[in-house]
Structures are given as C-alpha cells and as structure tokens.
Amino acid sequence: MGTRMFVAVYPPEDVRAQLTEFLAVRPGLRWTDPEQMHLTLAFFASVPDRSLDRLADHLADAARSVPAFLCGLHGAGAFPHPDSAAVLWLGVEDGAAELSRLARKARAAGNRAGVVPDGKAFHPHLTLARPGHTNATRWIRVLETFSAPLWTVDEVHLVESTLQGHGHRPRHRTVMTAPLAP
C-alpha cells in the first residue's frame, strides 16, 4: 500500500490570513484551516515508496518548464452542485489557464513515474468547507464577495496526506518543493 499524496499550490501567508479573517466572522461551517488552504493540481491515491524519488524528479522537471505567473482567488461555487453541496470552494480567475497547464504537467509527471493520478477533470479551486450535501446558495453569495490581492505562483509542493480517522482532518506534510521557471 502506498502513500496518499497530492501536488499543490499554496497561496501566500498574507492571502490565507486575509481569507481566514473573512471566514472568522461567518460561523456555521467548519472552515479549512489556514495551513491547509491550497489548490490541488494532481491527486495520487497511492504512491509506492519505490516511486517517490522518480515522482519528485519528474515533478521538478515539470515545474521548471512552466514560468512563474500571477494567480488570484475569485468567485465561489460548490461540488457537485449548489443545491446539494459536498464541497464549498473559491475559484481562480487570474492564473486559471496557467494552473491548468501546471496540473496537466503534474499529472503527466505522475504517469511517467508510474503513479496514476485520479481521473477527475481539473477545476482550479480552493476548498473552504465540506457542508454535507446541503443547499449552499447563500454561502456561495457570501464567498463571492471575498477579494484578495494577486500573488506570484513560483513553486509547487508534493504533499503527503495522512488520514486521521472519521471526523478529523487529514494531516498534510510537504515532502518536496519544486520551483517554477523564473
């Protein structure tokens, strides 16, 4: 059995702090912890130990092939649908095309390393809450008012995700960081 891992972009601390402050005055949901706020580019349900070095090498190569770019959180939504939201999220407007390119390259790096990424279509977003299949229309309207400054995406992270049991959030640990091209 391998290790659960994902490739992610983390907004800078000031953006996460601003978002945390925005959410703090909006009780009613269990919001994502600031240190876990990220944009997932690729998810690998099982990375065997023997494949980890190859995955890290291929991911570093992929990252170096993409120039750093500006990114910004904008808009909100829910998966699978606002009427029955399992996940509430903030979207990405500036940088969405570049994130999609980076996601394709991260998934290809996994395939080259012999690690199969999940097959879900990529939709750049930052998960904020898991409301449990409720109508989230009101929450989406509130989240759409959030505004933060653009930031430069200049690296990606390979992150180990360890499940902590029912009702507990997974523990995330960055295994490696790969810089993008300057």
Tab-separated table of N, CA and C in Angstrom:
chain	number	residue	atom	x	y	z
A	1	MET	N	0.853	-1.188	0.000
A	1	MET	CA	0.000	0.000	0.000
A	1	MET	C	0.890	1.239	0.000
A	2	GLY	N	0.583	2.181	-0.857
A	2	GLY	CA	1.383	3.388	-0.963
A	2	GLY	C	0.840	4.523	-0.110
A	3	THR	N	1.440	5.660	-0.272
A	3	THR	CA	1.110	6.857	0.484
A	3	THR	C	0.201	7.765	-0.338
A	4	ARG	N	-0.829	8.321	0.302
A	4	ARG	CA	-1.693	9.318	-0.357
A	4	ARG	C	-0.894	10.608	-0.506
A	5	MET	N	-0.879	11.149	-1.732
A	5	MET	CA	-0.123	12.373	-1.980
A	5	MET	C	-0.872	13.248	-2.967
A	6	PHE	N	-0.530	14.525	-2.937
A	6	PHE	CA	-1.061	15.438	-3.944
A	6	PHE	C	-0.026	16.505	-4.251
A	7	VAL	N	-0.199	17.126	-5.416
A	7	VAL	CA	0.635	18.247	-5.830
A	7	VAL	C	-0.229	19.488	-5.682
A	8	ALA	N	0.320	20.533	-5.055
A	8	ALA	CA	-0.491	21.707	-4.758
A	8	ALA	C	0.284	23.004	-4.891
A	9	VAL	N	-0.496	24.059	-5.040
A	9	VAL	CA	-0.013	25.431	-4.938
A	9	VAL	C	-0.645	25.995	-3.672
A	10	TYR	N	0.180	26.590	-2.825
A	10	TYR	CA	-0.313	27.222	-1.599
A	10	TYR	C	-0.328	28.740	-1.778
A	11	PRO	N	-1.474	29.382	-1.527
A	11	PRO	CA	-1.454	30.848	-1.521
A	11	PRO	C	-0.494	31.320	-0.431
A	12	PRO	N	0.082	32.511	-0.596
A	12	PRO	CA	1.000	33.010	0.430
A	12	PRO	C	0.263	33.269	1.748
A	13	GLU	N	1.053	33.363	2.794
A	13	GLU	CA	0.505	33.511	4.144
A	13	GLU	C	-0.440	34.703	4.272
A	14	ASP	N	-0.113	35.823	3.639
A	14	ASP	CA	-0.984	37.002	3.775
A	14	ASP	C	-2.355	36.774	3.140
A	15	VAL	N	-2.418	36.066	2.029
A	15	VAL	CA	-3.708	35.764	1.394
A	15	VAL	C	-4.503	34.801	2.271
A	16	ARG	N	-3.826	33.786	2.813
A	16	ARG	CA	-4.522	32.837	3.699
A	16	ARG	C	-5.006	33.526	4.965
A	17	ALA	N	-4.212	34.470	5.491
A	17	ALA	CA	-4.619	35.212	6.691
A	17	ALA	C	-5.844	36.081	6.392
A	18	GLN	N	-5.842	36.731	5.247
A	18	GLN	CA	-6.978	37.567	4.859
A	18	GLN	C	-8.241	36.717	4.697
A	19	LEU	N	-8.108	35.561	4.089
A	19	LEU	CA	-9.241	34.664	3.909
A	19	LEU	C	-9.737	34.135	5.252
A	20	THR	N	-8.820	33.784	6.142
A	20	THR	CA	-9.194	33.293	7.477
A	20	THR	C	-9.960	34.361	8.240
A	21	GLU	N	-9.509	35.604	8.148
A	21	GLU	CA	-10.196	36.721	8.805
A	21	GLU	C	-11.601	36.901	8.220
A	22	PHE	N	-11.734	36.788	6.905
A	22	PHE	CA	-13.024	36.895	6.223
A	22	PHE	C	-13.990	35.808	6.706
A	23	LEU	N	-13.470	34.590	6.879
A	23	LEU	CA	-14.315	33.468	7.289
A	23	LEU	C	-14.635	33.472	8.785
A	24	ALA	N	-13.743	34.047	9.599
A	24	ALA	CA	-13.895	34.009	11.061
A	24	ALA	C	-15.193	34.648	11.526
A	25	VAL	N	-15.667	35.658	10.818
A	25	VAL	CA	-16.899	36.336	11.224
A	25	VAL	C	-18.133	35.702	10.573
A	26	ARG	N	-17.954	34.533	9.989
A	26	ARG	CA	-19.042	33.822	9.327
A	26	ARG	C	-19.160	32.410	9.897
A	27	PRO	N	-19.730	32.308	11.104
A	27	PRO	CA	-19.862	30.990	11.728
A	27	PRO	C	-20.929	30.146	11.029
A	28	GLY	N	-20.903	28.872	11.333
A	28	GLY	CA	-21.918	27.980	10.794
A	28	GLY	C	-21.339	26.803	10.039
A	29	LEU	N	-20.105	26.943	9.570
A	29	LEU	CA	-19.433	25.849	8.882
A	29	LEU	C	-18.053	25.657	9.488
A	30	ARG	N	-17.523	24.467	9.319
A	30	ARG	CA	-16.155	24.175	9.747
A	30	ARG	C	-15.235	24.499	8.571
A	31	TRP	N	-14.598	25.673	8.652
A	31	TRP	CA	-13.766	26.159	7.558
A	31	TRP	C	-12.412	25.458	7.538
A	32	THR	N	-11.817	25.397	6.371
A	32	THR	CA	-10.481	24.820	6.202
A	32	THR	C	-9.471	25.602	7.035
A	33	ASP	N	-8.581	24.877	7.715
A	33	ASP	CA	-7.513	25.519	8.477
A	33	ASP	C	-6.584	26.267	7.517
A	34	PRO	N	-6.095	27.452	7.931
A	34	PRO	CA	-5.247	28.249	7.033
A	34	PRO	C	-4.039	27.494	6.482
A	35	GLU	N	-3.400	26.664	7.302
A	35	GLU	CA	-2.203	25.951	6.824
A	35	GLU	C	-2.548	24.871	5.804
A	36	GLN	N	-3.831	24.523	5.672
A	36	GLN	CA	-4.233	23.511	4.696
A	36	GLN	C	-4.898	24.108	3.460
A	37	MET	N	-4.986	25.429	3.376
A	37	MET	CA	-5.595	26.071	2.201
A	37	MET	C	-4.646	25.947	1.017
A	38	HIS	N	-5.105	25.243	-0.016
A	38	HIS	CA	-4.259	25.007	-1.180
A	38	HIS	C	-5.111	24.775	-2.419
A	39	LEU	N	-4.457	24.815	-3.557
A	39	LEU	CA	-5.065	24.491	-4.844
A	39	LEU	C	-4.446	23.166	-5.284
A	40	THR	N	-5.240	22.119	-5.350
A	40	THR	CA	-4.732	20.802	-5.739
A	40	THR	C	-4.590	20.720	-7.255
A	41	LEU	N	-3.409	20.339	-7.696
A	41	LEU	CA	-3.139	20.178	-9.127
A	41	LEU	C	-3.273	18.726	-9.564
A	42	ALA	N	-2.886	17.808	-8.696
A	42	ALA	CA	-2.950	16.381	-9.001
A	42	ALA	C	-3.062	15.621	-7.687
A	43	PHE	N	-3.853	14.553	-7.692
A	43	PHE	CA	-4.008	13.717	-6.504
A	43	PHE	C	-3.612	12.296	-6.863
A	44	PHE	N	-2.801	11.689	-6.001
A	44	PHE	CA	-2.341	10.310	-6.180
A	44	PHE	C	-2.786	9.501	-4.968
A	45	ALA	N	-3.729	8.590	-5.161
A	45	ALA	CA	-4.282	7.825	-4.041
A	45	ALA	C	-3.244	6.913	-3.394
A	46	SER	N	-2.252	6.476	-4.180
A	46	SER	CA	-1.267	5.544	-3.639
A	46	SER	C	0.070	5.687	-4.359
A	47	VAL	N	1.044	6.247	-3.654
A	47	VAL	CA	2.396	6.388	-4.197
A	47	VAL	C	3.292	5.393	-3.467
A	48	PRO	N	3.726	4.326	-4.156
A	48	PRO	CA	4.633	3.376	-3.517
A	48	PRO	C	5.957	4.054	-3.159
A	49	ASP	N	6.572	3.640	-2.074
A	49	ASP	CA	7.855	4.213	-1.647
A	49	ASP	C	8.883	4.178	-2.771
A	50	ARG	N	8.896	3.096	-3.534
A	50	ARG	CA	9.894	2.937	-4.601
A	50	ARG	C	9.701	3.948	-5.736
A	51	SER	N	8.510	4.572	-5.833
A	51	SER	CA	8.219	5.534	-6.904
A	51	SER	C	8.389	6.982	-6.478
A	52	LEU	N	8.588	7.226	-5.193
A	52	LEU	CA	8.604	8.591	-4.683
A	52	LEU	C	9.726	9.440	-5.289
A	53	ASP	N	10.939	8.917	-5.366
A	53	ASP	CA	12.051	9.686	-5.927
A	53	ASP	C	11.807	10.012	-7.401
A	54	ARG	N	11.299	9.040	-8.155
A	54	ARG	CA	11.002	9.281	-9.574
A	54	ARG	C	9.911	10.348	-9.711
A	55	LEU	N	8.879	10.268	-8.868
A	55	LEU	CA	7.813	11.261	-8.910
A	55	LEU	C	8.364	12.655	-8.613
A	56	ALA	N	9.191	12.768	-7.586
A	56	ALA	CA	9.780	14.058	-7.219
A	56	ALA	C	10.639	14.603	-8.364
A	57	ASP	N	11.445	13.742	-8.989
A	57	ASP	CA	12.298	14.174	-10.103
A	57	ASP	C	11.461	14.661	-11.292
A	58	HIS	N	10.447	13.885	-11.664
A	58	HIS	CA	9.595	14.266	-12.798
A	58	HIS	C	8.792	15.530	-12.483
A	59	LEU	N	8.366	15.669	-11.247
A	59	LEU	CA	7.627	16.866	-10.864
A	59	LEU	C	8.531	18.097	-10.919
A	60	ALA	N	9.773	17.959	-10.467
A	60	ALA	CA	10.730	19.072	-10.532
A	60	ALA	C	10.961	19.494	-11.987
A	61	ASP	N	11.109	18.516	-12.884
A	61	ASP	CA	11.276	18.817	-14.314
A	61	ASP	C	10.046	19.534	-14.862
A	62	ALA	N	8.875	19.056	-14.497
A	62	ALA	CA	7.627	19.669	-14.971
A	62	ALA	C	7.512	21.108	-14.486
A	63	ALA	N	7.825	21.334	-13.223
A	63	ALA	CA	7.722	22.686	-12.653
A	63	ALA	C	8.671	23.645	-13.363
A	64	ARG	N	9.891	23.180	-13.641
A	64	ARG	CA	10.885	24.031	-14.306
A	64	ARG	C	10.468	24.431	-15.725
A	65	SER	N	9.507	23.716	-16.295
A	65	SER	CA	9.072	24.012	-17.669
A	65	SER	C	7.944	25.043	-17.719
A	66	VAL	N	7.472	25.499	-16.558
A	66	VAL	CA	6.377	26.471	-16.501
A	66	VAL	C	6.885	27.755	-15.847
A	67	PRO	N	6.757	28.888	-16.525
A	67	PRO	CA	7.183	30.157	-15.920
A	67	PRO	C	6.262	30.553	-14.760
A	68	ALA	N	6.836	31.239	-13.771
A	68	ALA	CA	6.052	31.769	-12.657
A	68	ALA	C	4.950	32.665	-13.227
A	69	PHE	N	3.818	32.742	-12.525
A	69	PHE	CA	2.671	33.505	-13.032
A	69	PHE	C	1.864	34.083	-11.876
A	70	LEU	N	1.029	35.066	-12.204
A	70	LEU	CA	0.146	35.678	-11.218
A	70	LEU	C	-1.125	34.855	-11.078
A	71	CYS	N	-1.623	34.777	-9.850
A	71	CYS	CA	-2.810	33.992	-9.550
A	71	CYS	C	-3.679	34.773	-8.576
A	72	GLY	N	-4.968	34.579	-8.666
A	72	GLY	CA	-5.867	35.243	-7.739
A	72	GLY	C	-7.146	34.464	-7.529
A	73	LEU	N	-7.624	34.461	-6.291
A	73	LEU	CA	-8.875	33.790	-5.949
A	73	LEU	C	-10.035	34.712	-6.298
A	74	HIS	N	-11.020	34.162	-6.988
A	74	HIS	CA	-12.178	34.957	-7.365
A	74	HIS	C	-13.342	34.029	-7.696
A	75	GLY	N	-14.520	34.377	-7.189
A	75	GLY	CA	-15.696	33.569	-7.454
A	75	GLY	C	-15.800	32.420	-6.471
A	76	ALA	N	-16.961	31.803	-6.425
A	76	ALA	CA	-17.204	30.704	-5.489
A	76	ALA	C	-18.168	29.714	-6.122
A	77	GLY	N	-18.219	28.540	-5.559
A	77	GLY	CA	-19.115	27.517	-6.058
A	77	GLY	C	-19.146	26.334	-5.130
A	78	ALA	N	-19.789	25.266	-5.608
A	78	ALA	CA	-19.940	24.054	-4.806
A	78	ALA	C	-19.888	22.833	-5.713
A	79	PHE	N	-19.320	21.770	-5.187
A	79	PHE	CA	-19.345	20.465	-5.862
A	79	PHE	C	-20.298	19.567	-5.089
A	80	PRO	N	-21.095	18.706	-5.663
A	80	PRO	CA	-21.286	18.616	-7.105
A	80	PRO	C	-22.219	19.698	-7.648
A	81	HIS	N	-23.026	20.311	-6.774
A	81	HIS	CA	-23.990	21.324	-7.208
A	81	HIS	C	-24.385	22.173	-6.001
A	82	PRO	N	-24.676	23.472	-6.179
A	82	PRO	CA	-25.048	24.321	-5.035
A	82	PRO	C	-26.253	23.818	-4.235
A	83	ASP	N	-27.171	23.111	-4.896
A	83	ASP	CA	-28.351	22.600	-4.184
A	83	ASP	C	-28.029	21.439	-3.250
A	84	SER	N	-26.912	20.779	-3.504
A	84	SER	CA	-26.503	19.636	-2.687
A	84	SER	C	-24.984	19.659	-2.552
A	85	ALA	N	-24.493	20.667	-1.830
A	85	ALA	CA	-23.054	20.923	-1.775
A	85	ALA	C	-22.329	19.976	-0.832
A	86	ALA	N	-21.391	19.209	-1.392
A	86	ALA	CA	-20.483	18.406	-0.572
A	86	ALA	C	-19.220	19.207	-0.279
A	87	VAL	N	-18.875	20.128	-1.196
A	87	VAL	CA	-17.677	20.953	-1.058
A	87	VAL	C	-18.018	22.384	-1.468
A	88	LEU	N	-17.633	23.337	-0.628
A	88	LEU	CA	-17.712	24.767	-0.960
A	88	LEU	C	-16.322	25.241	-1.316
A	89	TRP	N	-16.191	26.055	-2.374
A	89	TRP	CA	-14.865	26.457	-2.809
A	89	TRP	C	-14.824	27.884	-3.317
A	90	LEU	N	-13.606	28.441	-3.317
A	90	LEU	CA	-13.295	29.684	-4.017
A	90	LEU	C	-12.621	29.304	-5.326
A	91	GLY	N	-12.949	30.042	-6.371
A	91	GLY	CA	-12.375	29.757	-7.670
A	91	GLY	C	-11.143	30.592	-7.954
A	92	VAL	N	-10.619	30.410	-9.145
A	92	VAL	CA	-9.441	31.136	-9.610
A	92	VAL	C	-9.807	31.778	-10.933
A	93	GLU	N	-9.529	33.076	-11.037
A	93	GLU	CA	-9.740	33.756	-12.308
A	93	GLU	C	-8.374	34.018	-12.935
A	94	ASP	N	-7.616	34.941	-12.375
A	94	ASP	CA	-6.264	35.185	-12.873
A	94	ASP	C	-5.404	33.958	-12.590
A	95	GLY	N	-4.763	33.440	-13.610
A	95	GLY	CA	-3.891	32.282	-13.433
A	95	GLY	C	-4.560	30.944	-13.675
A	96	ALA	N	-5.846	30.919	-14.020
A	96	ALA	CA	-6.545	29.643	-14.196
A	96	ALA	C	-5.940	28.816	-15.339
A	97	ALA	N	-5.619	29.465	-16.459
A	97	ALA	CA	-5.043	28.730	-17.595
A	97	ALA	C	-3.670	28.166	-17.233
A	98	GLU	N	-2.874	28.962	-16.517
A	98	GLU	CA	-1.546	28.502	-16.107
A	98	GLU	C	-1.642	27.359	-15.101
A	99	LEU	N	-2.603	27.442	-14.167
A	99	LEU	CA	-2.805	26.341	-13.211
A	99	LEU	C	-3.223	25.067	-13.940
A	100	SER	N	-4.070	25.202	-14.947
A	100	SER	CA	-4.496	24.030	-15.722
A	100	SER	C	-3.302	23.394	-16.429
A	101	ARG	N	-2.435	24.228	-16.986
A	101	ARG	CA	-1.221	23.719	-17.646
A	101	ARG	C	-0.330	22.999	-16.635
A	102	LEU	N	-0.158	23.618	-15.467
A	102	LEU	CA	0.664	23.029	-14.414
A	102	LEU	C	0.051	21.706	-13.931
A	103	ALA	N	-1.265	21.657	-13.827
A	103	ALA	CA	-1.947	20.426	-13.413
A	103	ALA	C	-1.712	19.310	-14.433
A	104	ARG	N	-1.815	19.633	-15.722
A	104	ARG	CA	-1.550	18.620	-16.765
A	104	ARG	C	-0.130	18.080	-16.641
A	105	LYS	N	0.825	18.988	-16.410
A	105	LYS	CA	2.222	18.577	-16.294
A	105	LYS	C	2.470	17.762	-15.014
A	106	ALA	N	1.806	18.117	-13.916
A	106	ALA	CA	1.952	17.364	-12.661
A	106	ALA	C	1.376	15.956	-12.818
A	107	ARG	N	0.253	15.851	-13.487
A	107	ARG	CA	-0.352	14.528	-13.715
A	107	ARG	C	0.503	13.688	-14.653
A	108	ALA	N	1.057	14.336	-15.665
A	108	ALA	CA	1.957	13.627	-16.583
A	108	ALA	C	3.210	13.161	-15.848
A	109	ALA	N	3.712	13.979	-14.918
A	109	ALA	CA	4.878	13.574	-14.119
A	109	ALA	C	4.546	12.328	-13.314
A	110	GLY	N	3.358	12.267	-12.759
A	110	GLY	CA	2.932	11.070	-12.031
A	110	GLY	C	2.894	9.860	-12.938
A	111	ASN	N	2.301	10.014	-14.111
A	111	ASN	CA	2.234	8.897	-15.057
A	111	ASN	C	3.623	8.415	-15.448
A	112	ARG	N	4.566	9.351	-15.695
A	112	ARG	CA	5.935	8.959	-16.059
A	112	ARG	C	6.626	8.216	-14.917
A	113	ALA	N	6.233	8.553	-13.684
A	113	ALA	CA	6.829	7.892	-12.511
A	113	ALA	C	6.122	6.584	-12.177
A	114	GLY	N	5.073	6.244	-12.950
A	114	GLY	CA	4.335	5.018	-12.688
A	114	GLY	C	3.310	5.165	-11.575
A	115	VAL	N	2.912	6.396	-11.293
A	115	VAL	CA	1.933	6.686	-10.246
A	115	VAL	C	0.709	7.295	-10.929
A	116	VAL	N	-0.427	6.628	-10.824
A	116	VAL	CA	-1.614	7.053	-11.556
A	116	VAL	C	-2.361	8.143	-10.789
A	117	PRO	N	-2.545	9.317	-11.438
A	117	PRO	CA	-3.336	10.368	-10.795
A	117	PRO	C	-4.819	10.047	-10.892
A	118	ASP	N	-5.621	10.685	-10.032
A	118	ASP	CA	-7.064	10.471	-10.149
A	118	ASP	C	-7.513	11.009	-11.508
A	119	GLY	N	-8.629	10.525	-11.975
A	119	GLY	CA	-9.085	10.884	-13.316
A	119	GLY	C	-10.060	12.035	-13.359
A	120	LYS	N	-10.266	12.726	-12.239
A	120	LYS	CA	-11.222	13.835	-12.217
A	120	LYS	C	-10.737	14.983	-13.086
A	121	ALA	N	-11.693	15.645	-13.742
A	121	ALA	CA	-11.362	16.827	-14.534
A	121	ALA	C	-10.826	17.903	-13.595
A	122	PHE	N	-9.822	18.638	-14.054
A	122	PHE	CA	-9.229	19.681	-13.231
A	122	PHE	C	-10.097	20.925	-13.267
A	123	HIS	N	-10.413	21.438	-12.096
A	123	HIS	CA	-11.151	22.696	-11.944
A	123	HIS	C	-10.429	23.478	-10.854
A	124	PRO	N	-9.681	24.528	-11.211
A	124	PRO	CA	-8.893	25.226	-10.186
A	124	PRO	C	-9.786	25.812	-9.091
A	125	HIS	N	-9.540	25.385	-7.872
A	125	HIS	CA	-10.347	25.856	-6.738
A	125	HIS	C	-9.602	25.622	-5.429
A	126	LEU	N	-10.036	26.347	-4.416
A	126	LEU	CA	-9.519	26.192	-3.064
A	126	LEU	C	-10.700	25.769	-2.192
A	127	THR	N	-10.648	24.551	-1.663
A	127	THR	CA	-11.736	24.038	-0.820
A	127	THR	C	-11.774	24.797	0.497
A	128	LEU	N	-12.979	25.276	0.855
A	128	LEU	CA	-13.143	26.027	2.096
A	128	LEU	C	-13.915	25.276	3.161
A	129	ALA	N	-14.858	24.428	2.755
A	129	ALA	CA	-15.679	23.700	3.730
A	129	ALA	C	-16.337	22.510	3.054
A	130	ARG	N	-16.749	21.573	3.878
A	130	ARG	CA	-17.498	20.400	3.416
A	130	ARG	C	-18.823	20.380	4.188
A	131	PRO	N	-19.841	21.086	3.647
A	131	PRO	CA	-21.088	21.275	4.401
A	131	PRO	C	-22.001	20.061	4.490
A	132	GLY	N	-21.721	18.984	3.782
A	132	GLY	CA	-22.511	17.764	3.942
A	132	GLY	C	-23.783	17.726	3.121
A	133	HIS	N	-23.682	18.003	1.850
A	133	HIS	CA	-24.804	17.909	0.904
A	133	HIS	C	-26.004	18.757	1.317
A	134	THR	N	-25.749	20.025	1.569
A	134	THR	CA	-26.814	20.963	1.891
A	134	THR	C	-26.896	22.009	0.785
A	135	ASN	N	-27.968	22.803	0.792
A	135	ASN	CA	-28.086	23.894	-0.165
A	135	ASN	C	-27.102	24.981	0.263
A	136	ALA	N	-26.212	25.335	-0.622
A	136	ALA	CA	-25.131	26.269	-0.279
A	136	ALA	C	-25.241	27.601	-1.016
A	137	THR	N	-26.382	27.872	-1.615
A	137	THR	CA	-26.534	29.091	-2.411
A	137	THR	C	-26.201	30.343	-1.605
A	138	ARG	N	-26.685	30.428	-0.371
A	138	ARG	CA	-26.418	31.590	0.478
A	138	ARG	C	-24.915	31.720	0.756
A	139	TRP	N	-24.256	30.599	1.060
A	139	TRP	CA	-22.821	30.627	1.337
A	139	TRP	C	-22.034	31.067	0.107
A	140	ILE	N	-22.442	30.596	-1.064
A	140	ILE	CA	-21.741	30.961	-2.299
A	140	ILE	C	-21.828	32.463	-2.518
A	141	ARG	N	-23.010	33.047	-2.282
A	141	ARG	CA	-23.162	34.504	-2.438
A	141	ARG	C	-22.216	35.254	-1.497
A	142	VAL	N	-22.082	34.769	-0.278
A	142	VAL	CA	-21.173	35.402	0.689
A	142	VAL	C	-19.730	35.262	0.222
A	143	LEU	N	-19.336	34.058	-0.170
A	143	LEU	CA	-17.951	33.817	-0.582
A	143	LEU	C	-17.572	34.595	-1.832
A	144	GLU	N	-18.533	34.864	-2.695
A	144	GLU	CA	-18.249	35.624	-3.916
A	144	GLU	C	-17.829	37.061	-3.620
A	145	THR	N	-18.063	37.531	-2.398
A	145	THR	CA	-17.664	38.897	-2.039
A	145	THR	C	-16.211	38.965	-1.592
A	146	PHE	N	-15.545	37.823	-1.420
A	146	PHE	CA	-14.152	37.822	-0.982
A	146	PHE	C	-13.247	38.340	-2.094
A	147	SER	N	-12.307	39.177	-1.706
A	147	SER	CA	-11.339	39.708	-2.650
A	147	SER	C	-9.965	39.731	-1.978
A	148	ALA	N	-8.983	39.233	-2.671
A	148	ALA	CA	-7.611	39.225	-2.150
A	148	ALA	C	-6.672	39.668	-3.263
A	149	PRO	N	-5.501	40.145	-2.899
A	149	PRO	CA	-4.537	40.556	-3.928
A	149	PRO	C	-4.016	39.357	-4.720
A	150	LEU	N	-3.581	39.637	-5.938
A	150	LEU	CA	-2.924	38.606	-6.742
A	150	LEU	C	-1.585	38.270	-6.100
A	151	TRP	N	-1.132	37.055	-6.326
A	151	TRP	CA	0.191	36.657	-5.852
A	151	TRP	C	0.897	35.908	-6.972
A	152	THR	N	2.213	35.781	-6.840
A	152	THR	CA	3.006	35.069	-7.840
A	152	THR	C	3.145	33.608	-7.429
A	153	VAL	N	2.706	32.726	-8.317
A	153	VAL	CA	2.923	31.295	-8.122
A	153	VAL	C	4.304	31.003	-8.687
A	154	ASP	N	5.219	30.598	-7.804
A	154	ASP	CA	6.590	30.346	-8.258
A	154	ASP	C	7.113	28.984	-7.806
A	155	GLU	N	6.219	28.164	-7.219
A	155	GLU	CA	6.626	26.817	-6.803
A	155	GLU	C	5.390	25.937	-6.625
A	156	VAL	N	5.624	24.630	-6.683
A	156	VAL	CA	4.591	23.644	-6.364
A	156	VAL	C	5.115	22.751	-5.249
A	157	HIS	N	4.201	22.124	-4.551
A	157	HIS	CA	4.555	21.275	-3.414
A	157	HIS	C	4.028	19.866	-3.651
A	158	LEU	N	4.838	18.880	-3.331
A	158	LEU	CA	4.390	17.496	-3.276
A	158	LEU	C	4.093	17.221	-1.807
A	159	VAL	N	2.839	16.867	-1.522
A	159	VAL	CA	2.365	16.794	-0.145
A	159	VAL	C	1.855	15.396	0.185
A	160	GLU	N	2.293	14.895	1.325
A	160	GLU	CA	1.788	13.621	1.860
A	160	GLU	C	0.535	13.932	2.678
A	161	SER	N	-0.519	13.162	2.461
A	161	SER	CA	-1.779	13.372	3.174
A	161	SER	C	-2.110	12.115	3.973
A	162	THR	N	-2.125	12.251	5.290
A	162	THR	CA	-2.387	11.114	6.168
A	162	THR	C	-3.760	11.277	6.805
A	163	LEU	N	-4.630	10.301	6.572
A	163	LEU	CA	-5.967	10.351	7.157
A	163	LEU	C	-5.873	10.127	8.661
A	164	GLN	N	-6.691	10.867	9.413
A	164	GLN	CA	-6.635	10.832	10.876
A	164	GLN	C	-7.844	10.148	11.507
A	165	GLY	N	-8.741	9.600	10.712
A	165	GLY	CA	-9.928	8.951	11.258
A	165	GLY	C	-11.161	9.799	11.040
A	166	HIS	N	-12.319	9.213	11.207
A	166	HIS	CA	-13.596	9.877	10.938
A	166	HIS	C	-13.739	11.157	11.762
A	167	GLY	N	-14.132	12.235	11.083
A	167	GLY	CA	-14.363	13.494	11.772
A	167	GLY	C	-13.115	14.340	11.958
A	168	HIS	N	-11.955	13.795	11.608
A	168	HIS	CA	-10.691	14.531	11.760
A	168	HIS	C	-10.156	14.891	10.378
A	169	ARG	N	-9.532	16.035	10.301
A	169	ARG	CA	-8.939	16.459	9.037
A	169	ARG	C	-7.644	15.697	8.805
A	170	PRO	N	-7.320	15.448	7.531
A	170	PRO	CA	-6.044	14.777	7.265
A	170	PRO	C	-4.868	15.664	7.672
A	171	ARG	N	-3.761	15.025	7.955
A	171	ARG	CA	-2.531	15.752	8.264
A	171	ARG	C	-1.733	15.864	6.962
A	172	HIS	N	-1.273	17.070	6.646
A	172	HIS	CA	-0.501	17.307	5.428
A	172	HIS	C	0.947	17.615	5.784
A	173	ARG	N	1.858	17.023	5.011
A	173	ARG	CA	3.287	17.268	5.205
A	173	ARG	C	3.930	17.411	3.831
A	174	THR	N	4.566	18.568	3.602
A	174	THR	CA	5.248	18.785	2.327
A	174	THR	C	6.490	17.912	2.271
A	175	VAL	N	6.577	17.096	1.224
A	175	VAL	CA	7.693	16.176	1.024
A	175	VAL	C	8.785	16.852	0.188
A	176	MET	N	8.368	17.665	-0.774
A	176	MET	CA	9.338	18.408	-1.580
A	176	MET	C	8.657	19.616	-2.199
A	177	THR	N	9.474	20.613	-2.493
A	177	THR	CA	9.006	21.825	-3.153
A	177	THR	C	9.811	21.991	-4.426
A	178	ALA	N	9.113	22.275	-5.515
A	178	ALA	CA	9.780	22.427	-6.812
A	178	ALA	C	9.530	23.824	-7.360
A	179	PRO	N	10.590	24.579	-7.659
A	179	PRO	CA	10.414	25.920	-8.192
A	179	PRO	C	9.977	25.898	-9.655
A	180	LEU	N	9.169	26.901	-10.025
A	180	LEU	CA	8.823	27.106	-11.422
A	180	LEU	C	9.948	27.876	-12.089
A	181	ALA	N	9.906	27.995	-13.410
A	181	ALA	CA	10.907	28.791	-14.129
A	181	ALA	C	10.729	30.259	-13.731
A	182	PRO	N	11.835	31.008	-13.623
A	182	PRO	CA	11.700	32.434	-13.246
A	182	PRO	C	10.999	33.247	-14.314
